[in-house]
Every structure is written in structure tokens, then in C-alpha cells.
């Protein structure tokens, strides 16, 4: 009998940590579905929201608190289900007001050999990276690099799972 | 001014962040982007790299959204057994 041996994966790599967590969440979501209406558009939409949150949560938990962006995302996810949006925004406002003084010194023109790092693009980046509002430019760039690496891992794993499931 | 800046840094050192470090990080980011490297890749401006980074992150977010939607539709038609199979395959 020919046994298919899949290539060995490093069990502590980011990819396998994320894949394990995400698959677990997926099977939980799968188990919760009401069999009668599982194909209705509302159910599909609701499940899509849950899957998206599960993916982000799995990635954030796989990175733990080692990174500012993962800490920010975990915090965001914890306050999200309770619906207590007011708590989150007030804390962020307090933070950004304190950091805005620093922001003016770091996002003002930093001249490198290749040109000027404008504040506008850095602000756009701050909105995209979780927790970016409270970072200075150096940490922002550092966190962005790691965030992009994790996002690409997330996309690759999700793509593999989707391809596996599709007929 | 430098003390304010050092307070916002997480490493806790009191040295100023040099422009060289910033440009190093910017070029490191540039390596991660999937664009086709042209002949002038060394001289791409930092602003352009940041712009491309924002676009790339946005496209990654969109991909995650699309894949989540695709998975949601697929889950409507499959059963639980396959999830267990995938998990055991990937965990080996």
C-alpha cells in the first residue's frame, strides 16, 4: 500500500501555528452552521465575517505579544465582541493626543539620500497597520515589514485551504 | 526634542534614530514588495516605497476578504470530515 508522506513541516513555524489555529476555528464555525439555511446569502455573509475574524485572530495569536501590531490587533479583537466601541476609541484618542507631539517631530521631513519621507504616506501606513497610530516612524516601518510577512503567510494558507475544499 | 523622541521608542535607548536607519528600513520594505524590480530599484524614493507598501497591504486585505468569502461559500457545501483530514495532513 502506497502511503502518501506529505513534506515535513516545522511545527513551530508561523505558518503551521497559524494553519492549526485557523483550521480549528474553521471546523468550529463549520459545526455551528444551521443545516437548513446554510446556503442563504445572509448565512454566507455571517460566516464570511466570522471566518475573517477567525483568520485575523489566528494570526494575531500565532504572533502573540511579540509585536506591537499583534498586541494592538488582539486588544481590538477582545473589545470587539462586546460591542464596547466607545471604550476603544477613547483610549486610542488619548494615546494619539499624547503621541501627536512626538508625531510632529518624527513625520516631519526626514531627508534621506533617496528623497524625503513625507508625512502623508506615513499617516496612510499608520491607518493600515494595527496599532500604527502610536508608533514613531522607525517602529512603524519595522512593524510594517513583519505585518506584511504575516499577511502573505495568511493569504497563502487560506488559498491552500480554499483550493483543497473546492471541487 | 530628542528626549521626547526617545520616550516614544520602545527599545528605550536614548540615541537619536538616524536617517540611515530609516532608509535601511525603507529599502528592506522595498525588498518585500512584489513589484518587478527595475534598473533603478536602488534609487526609488522613500515616498514611493511607502505608497507601494500601502497599496500592497490594501491588496492583501482584499485578498483575505475574498478568500474568507470563498471559504464561507465552500463551507456551505462540505461536511466536517474534511476539516479533520486537512488538519491531520498539515500537522504532520
Tab-separated table of C-alpha atoms in Angstrom:
chain	number	residue	atom	x	y	z
A	1	UNK	CA	0.000	0.000	0.000
A	2	UNK	CA	1.493	3.315	-1.030
A	3	UNK	CA	1.340	5.827	1.772
A	4	UNK	CA	1.468	9.475	0.839
A	5	UNK	CA	4.006	11.206	3.077
A	6	UNK	CA	3.481	14.925	2.976
A	7	UNK	CA	6.647	17.005	3.328
A	8	UNK	CA	7.544	17.565	6.965
A	9	UNK	CA	6.611	20.971	8.307
A	10	UNK	CA	8.358	22.794	11.068
A	11	UNK	CA	5.725	22.630	13.844
A	12	UNK	CA	6.830	25.856	15.414
A	13	UNK	CA	6.877	27.929	12.242
A	14	UNK	CA	4.480	30.805	11.915
A	15	UNK	CA	2.758	29.097	9.015
A	16	UNK	CA	1.928	25.887	10.857
A	17	UNK	CA	0.907	27.742	14.030
A	18	UNK	CA	-1.457	29.881	12.022
A	19	UNK	CA	-2.761	26.953	9.953
A	20	UNK	CA	-3.530	24.853	13.018
A	21	UNK	CA	-5.385	27.630	14.793
A	22	UNK	CA	-7.259	28.710	11.706
A	23	UNK	CA	-8.362	25.184	10.820
A	24	UNK	CA	-9.581	24.662	14.353
A	25	UNK	CA	-11.660	27.837	14.135
A	26	UNK	CA	-12.929	26.804	10.720
A	27	UNK	CA	-14.186	23.466	11.970
A	28	UNK	CA	-15.868	25.218	14.909
A	29	UNK	CA	-17.581	27.611	12.514
A	30	UNK	CA	-18.495	24.684	10.321
A	31	UNK	CA	-20.028	22.833	13.239
A	32	UNK	CA	-22.171	25.800	14.192
A	33	UNK	CA	-23.929	26.182	10.900
A	34	UNK	CA	-27.686	25.513	10.779
A	35	UNK	CA	-28.074	22.869	8.108
A	36	UNK	CA	-31.368	24.239	6.881
A	37	UNK	CA	-30.238	27.689	5.826
A	38	UNK	CA	-26.513	27.199	5.368
A	39	UNK	CA	-26.618	28.383	1.762
A	40	UNK	CA	-28.661	31.527	2.200
A	41	UNK	CA	-26.860	34.785	1.425
A	42	UNK	CA	-27.222	36.083	4.972
A	43	UNK	CA	-25.738	32.928	6.400
A	44	UNK	CA	-22.910	33.084	3.919
A	45	UNK	CA	-22.253	36.702	4.844
A	46	UNK	CA	-22.359	35.979	8.552
A	47	UNK	CA	-19.977	33.077	8.128
A	48	UNK	CA	-17.698	35.214	5.977
A	49	UNK	CA	-17.455	37.759	8.801
A	50	UNK	CA	-16.710	35.021	11.308
A	51	UNK	CA	-14.087	33.428	9.088
A	52	UNK	CA	-12.376	36.765	8.525
A	53	UNK	CA	-12.274	37.484	12.252
A	54	UNK	CA	-11.035	33.942	12.899
A	55	UNK	CA	-8.233	34.398	10.363
A	56	UNK	CA	-7.082	37.685	11.890
A	57	UNK	CA	-7.404	36.277	15.379
A	58	UNK	CA	-5.455	33.129	14.495
A	59	UNK	CA	-2.651	35.197	13.028
A	60	UNK	CA	-2.546	37.577	15.983
A	61	UNK	CA	-2.453	34.666	18.435
A	62	UNK	CA	0.276	32.958	16.465
A	63	UNK	CA	2.436	36.053	16.821
A	64	UNK	CA	1.385	36.575	20.453
A	65	UNK	CA	2.558	39.783	22.084
A	66	UNK	CA	5.915	39.802	20.393
A	67	UNK	CA	4.902	42.592	18.073
A	68	UNK	CA	3.127	45.872	18.600
A	69	UNK	CA	0.728	45.270	15.735
A	70	UNK	CA	-0.320	41.865	17.067
A	71	UNK	CA	-0.848	43.300	20.548
A	72	UNK	CA	-2.997	46.069	19.059
A	73	UNK	CA	-4.984	43.575	16.998
A	74	UNK	CA	-5.541	41.249	19.968
A	75	UNK	CA	-6.740	44.168	22.015
A	76	UNK	CA	-9.038	45.278	19.232
A	77	UNK	CA	-10.446	41.761	18.909
A	78	UNK	CA	-11.053	41.456	22.641
A	79	UNK	CA	-13.112	44.617	22.867
A	80	UNK	CA	-14.890	43.927	19.597
A	81	UNK	CA	-17.396	41.157	20.517
A	82	UNK	CA	-18.736	43.057	23.500
A	83	UNK	CA	-19.562	45.944	21.194
A	84	UNK	CA	-17.974	48.449	23.545
A	85	UNK	CA	-16.632	50.625	20.765
A	86	UNK	CA	-16.652	53.743	22.935
A	87	UNK	CA	-14.010	52.334	25.255
A	88	UNK	CA	-11.655	51.568	22.419
A	89	UNK	CA	-11.928	54.907	20.636
A	90	UNK	CA	-11.496	56.965	23.790
A	91	UNK	CA	-8.298	55.129	24.702
A	92	UNK	CA	-6.928	55.464	21.200
A	93	UNK	CA	-7.771	59.172	21.202
A	94	UNK	CA	-5.932	59.618	24.481
A	95	UNK	CA	-2.949	57.778	23.062
A	96	UNK	CA	-2.821	59.687	19.811
A	97	UNK	CA	-3.169	63.027	21.582
A	98	UNK	CA	-0.168	62.157	23.701
A	99	UNK	CA	1.762	60.833	20.746
A	100	UNK	CA	0.829	63.651	18.415
A	101	UNK	CA	3.558	65.778	19.934
A	102	UNK	CA	6.055	63.079	19.054
A	103	UNK	CA	4.392	62.601	15.700
A	104	UNK	CA	5.217	66.125	14.644
A	105	UNK	CA	8.886	65.576	15.243
A	106	UNK	CA	9.141	62.226	13.509
A	107	UNK	CA	6.897	62.589	10.493
A	108	UNK	CA	8.195	65.972	9.526
A	109	UNK	CA	10.546	65.758	6.600
A	110	UNK	CA	13.197	63.124	7.162
A	111	UNK	CA	15.691	63.638	4.401
A	112	UNK	CA	17.465	60.589	3.106
A	113	UNK	CA	19.675	60.218	0.074
A	114	UNK	CA	16.766	58.960	-1.934
A	115	UNK	CA	14.386	61.747	-1.092
A	116	UNK	CA	12.039	62.972	1.532
A	117	UNK	CA	9.845	60.671	3.596
A	118	UNK	CA	6.669	62.634	3.597
A	119	UNK	CA	4.287	62.574	6.498
A	120	UNK	CA	1.261	61.848	4.340
A	121	UNK	CA	2.312	58.373	3.264
A	122	UNK	CA	3.408	57.520	6.776
A	123	UNK	CA	-0.045	58.519	8.011
A	124	UNK	CA	-1.678	56.290	5.424
A	125	UNK	CA	0.517	53.445	6.588
A	126	UNK	CA	-0.422	54.147	10.178
A	127	UNK	CA	-4.057	53.621	9.342
A	128	UNK	CA	-3.367	50.297	7.662
A	129	UNK	CA	-1.102	48.698	10.233
A	130	UNK	CA	-2.898	47.884	13.518
A	131	UNK	CA	-1.579	49.993	16.326
A	132	UNK	CA	0.230	52.246	13.909
A	133	UNK	CA	-1.177	55.468	15.292
A	134	UNK	CA	1.012	55.301	18.362
A	135	UNK	CA	4.294	54.389	16.681
A	136	UNK	CA	7.133	56.546	15.568
A	137	UNK	CA	8.439	56.215	12.050
A	138	UNK	CA	11.201	53.755	12.785
A	139	UNK	CA	8.968	51.282	14.632
A	140	UNK	CA	6.224	51.803	12.092
A	141	UNK	CA	8.468	50.656	9.262
A	142	UNK	CA	9.733	47.739	11.307
A	143	UNK	CA	6.219	46.609	12.235
A	144	UNK	CA	5.043	47.047	8.662
A	145	UNK	CA	7.678	44.637	7.378
A	146	UNK	CA	6.631	41.965	9.858
A	147	UNK	CA	2.949	42.639	9.252
A	148	UNK	CA	3.374	42.165	5.512
A	149	UNK	CA	5.244	38.921	6.080
A	150	UNK	CA	2.418	37.595	8.273
A	151	UNK	CA	-0.278	38.756	5.887
A	152	UNK	CA	1.340	36.910	2.980
A	153	UNK	CA	1.542	33.751	5.112
A	154	UNK	CA	-2.124	34.159	5.998
A	155	UNK	CA	-3.102	34.551	2.344
A	156	UNK	CA	-1.043	31.533	1.270
A	157	UNK	CA	-2.530	29.224	3.896
A	158	UNK	CA	-6.081	30.403	3.208
A	159	UNK	CA	-5.552	29.911	-0.509
A	160	UNK	CA	-4.325	26.356	0.038
A	161	UNK	CA	-7.320	25.548	2.219
A	162	UNK	CA	-9.750	27.046	-0.277
A	163	UNK	CA	-8.172	25.095	-3.115
A	164	UNK	CA	-8.415	21.915	-1.078
A	165	UNK	CA	-12.092	22.421	-0.393
A	166	UNK	CA	-13.118	23.443	-3.893
A	167	UNK	CA	-14.286	20.703	-6.221
B	1	UNK	CA	13.092	67.201	21.344
B	2	UNK	CA	15.373	64.202	21.377
B	3	UNK	CA	14.095	63.187	24.811
B	4	UNK	CA	10.522	63.220	23.525
B	5	UNK	CA	11.537	61.047	20.644
B	6	UNK	CA	13.406	58.576	22.807
B	7	UNK	CA	10.380	58.259	25.078
B	8	UNK	CA	8.256	57.161	22.195
B	9	UNK	CA	10.701	54.445	21.181
B	10	UNK	CA	10.210	51.038	22.617
B	11	UNK	CA	13.833	49.936	22.827
B	12	UNK	CA	14.497	52.513	25.482
B	13	UNK	CA	17.876	53.700	24.152
B	14	UNK	CA	18.438	57.412	24.175
B	15	UNK	CA	20.263	57.697	20.840
B	16	UNK	CA	18.590	59.558	18.011
B	17	UNK	CA	17.172	57.491	15.205
B	18	UNK	CA	19.488	58.183	12.317
B	19	UNK	CA	18.294	58.801	8.819
B	20	UNK	CA	20.424	55.899	7.666
B	21	UNK	CA	18.417	53.512	9.806
B	22	UNK	CA	15.226	54.886	8.318
B	23	UNK	CA	16.478	54.442	4.776
B	24	UNK	CA	17.683	50.950	5.639
B	25	UNK	CA	14.233	50.007	6.814
B	26	UNK	CA	12.676	51.588	3.755
B	27	UNK	CA	14.866	49.548	1.444
B	28	UNK	CA	14.096	46.432	3.473
B	29	UNK	CA	10.404	47.121	2.889
B	30	UNK	CA	11.093	47.639	-0.771
B	31	UNK	CA	12.522	44.130	-0.986
B	32	UNK	CA	9.283	42.699	0.349
B	33	UNK	CA	7.107	44.300	-2.280
B	34	UNK	CA	6.229	42.064	-5.205
B	35	UNK	CA	6.830	44.646	-7.910
B	36	UNK	CA	9.115	43.880	-10.809
B	37	UNK	CA	12.477	45.343	-9.937
B	38	UNK	CA	13.520	47.863	-12.485
B	39	UNK	CA	17.046	49.029	-13.154
B	40	UNK	CA	16.648	51.982	-10.815
B	41	UNK	CA	15.495	49.951	-7.849
B	42	UNK	CA	18.268	51.414	-5.701
B	43	UNK	CA	17.042	54.913	-6.295
B	44	UNK	CA	13.333	54.520	-5.665
B	45	UNK	CA	12.258	57.304	-3.388
B	46	UNK	CA	11.086	56.545	0.123
B	47	UNK	CA	7.753	58.157	-0.520
B	48	UNK	CA	7.174	55.857	-3.468
B	49	UNK	CA	8.104	52.801	-1.395
B	50	UNK	CA	5.661	53.821	1.321
B	51	UNK	CA	2.979	54.400	-1.265
B	52	UNK	CA	3.571	50.989	-2.816
B	53	UNK	CA	3.558	49.425	0.652
B	54	UNK	CA	0.153	50.944	1.404
B	55	UNK	CA	-1.209	49.655	-1.886
B	56	UNK	CA	0.227	46.217	-1.250
B	57	UNK	CA	-1.251	45.995	2.253
B	58	UNK	CA	-4.616	47.070	0.881
B	59	UNK	CA	-4.483	44.407	-1.814
B	60	UNK	CA	-3.549	41.775	0.788
B	61	UNK	CA	-6.542	42.813	2.893
B	62	UNK	CA	-8.751	42.472	-0.168
B	63	UNK	CA	-7.352	39.013	-0.847
B	64	UNK	CA	-8.099	37.945	2.712
B	65	UNK	CA	-11.644	39.221	2.277
B	66	UNK	CA	-12.113	37.359	-0.999
B	67	UNK	CA	-10.680	34.148	0.411
B	68	UNK	CA	-12.880	34.395	3.503
B	69	UNK	CA	-15.907	34.795	1.307
B	70	UNK	CA	-14.840	31.888	-0.865
B	71	UNK	CA	-14.295	29.704	2.195
B	72	UNK	CA	-17.681	30.703	3.556
B	73	UNK	CA	-19.383	29.612	0.346
B	74	UNK	CA	-17.399	26.393	0.260
B	75	UNK	CA	-18.233	25.552	3.843
B	76	UNK	CA	-21.885	25.619	2.890
B	77	UNK	CA	-21.377	22.559	0.772
B	78	UNK	CA	-18.851	20.392	2.586
B	79	UNK	CA	-19.025	18.323	5.729
B	80	UNK	CA	-16.951	18.149	8.876
B	81	UNK	CA	-14.859	15.156	7.986
B	82	UNK	CA	-12.690	17.016	5.530
B	83	UNK	CA	-11.624	19.590	8.106
B	84	UNK	CA	-10.234	16.821	10.271
B	85	UNK	CA	-8.382	15.363	7.302
B	86	UNK	CA	-6.757	18.660	6.418
B	87	UNK	CA	-5.739	19.268	9.975
B	88	UNK	CA	-4.046	15.911	10.316
B	89	UNK	CA	-2.306	16.365	6.982
B	90	UNK	CA	-0.956	19.772	7.866
B	91	UNK	CA	0.068	18.953	11.385
B	92	UNK	CA	2.449	16.169	10.494
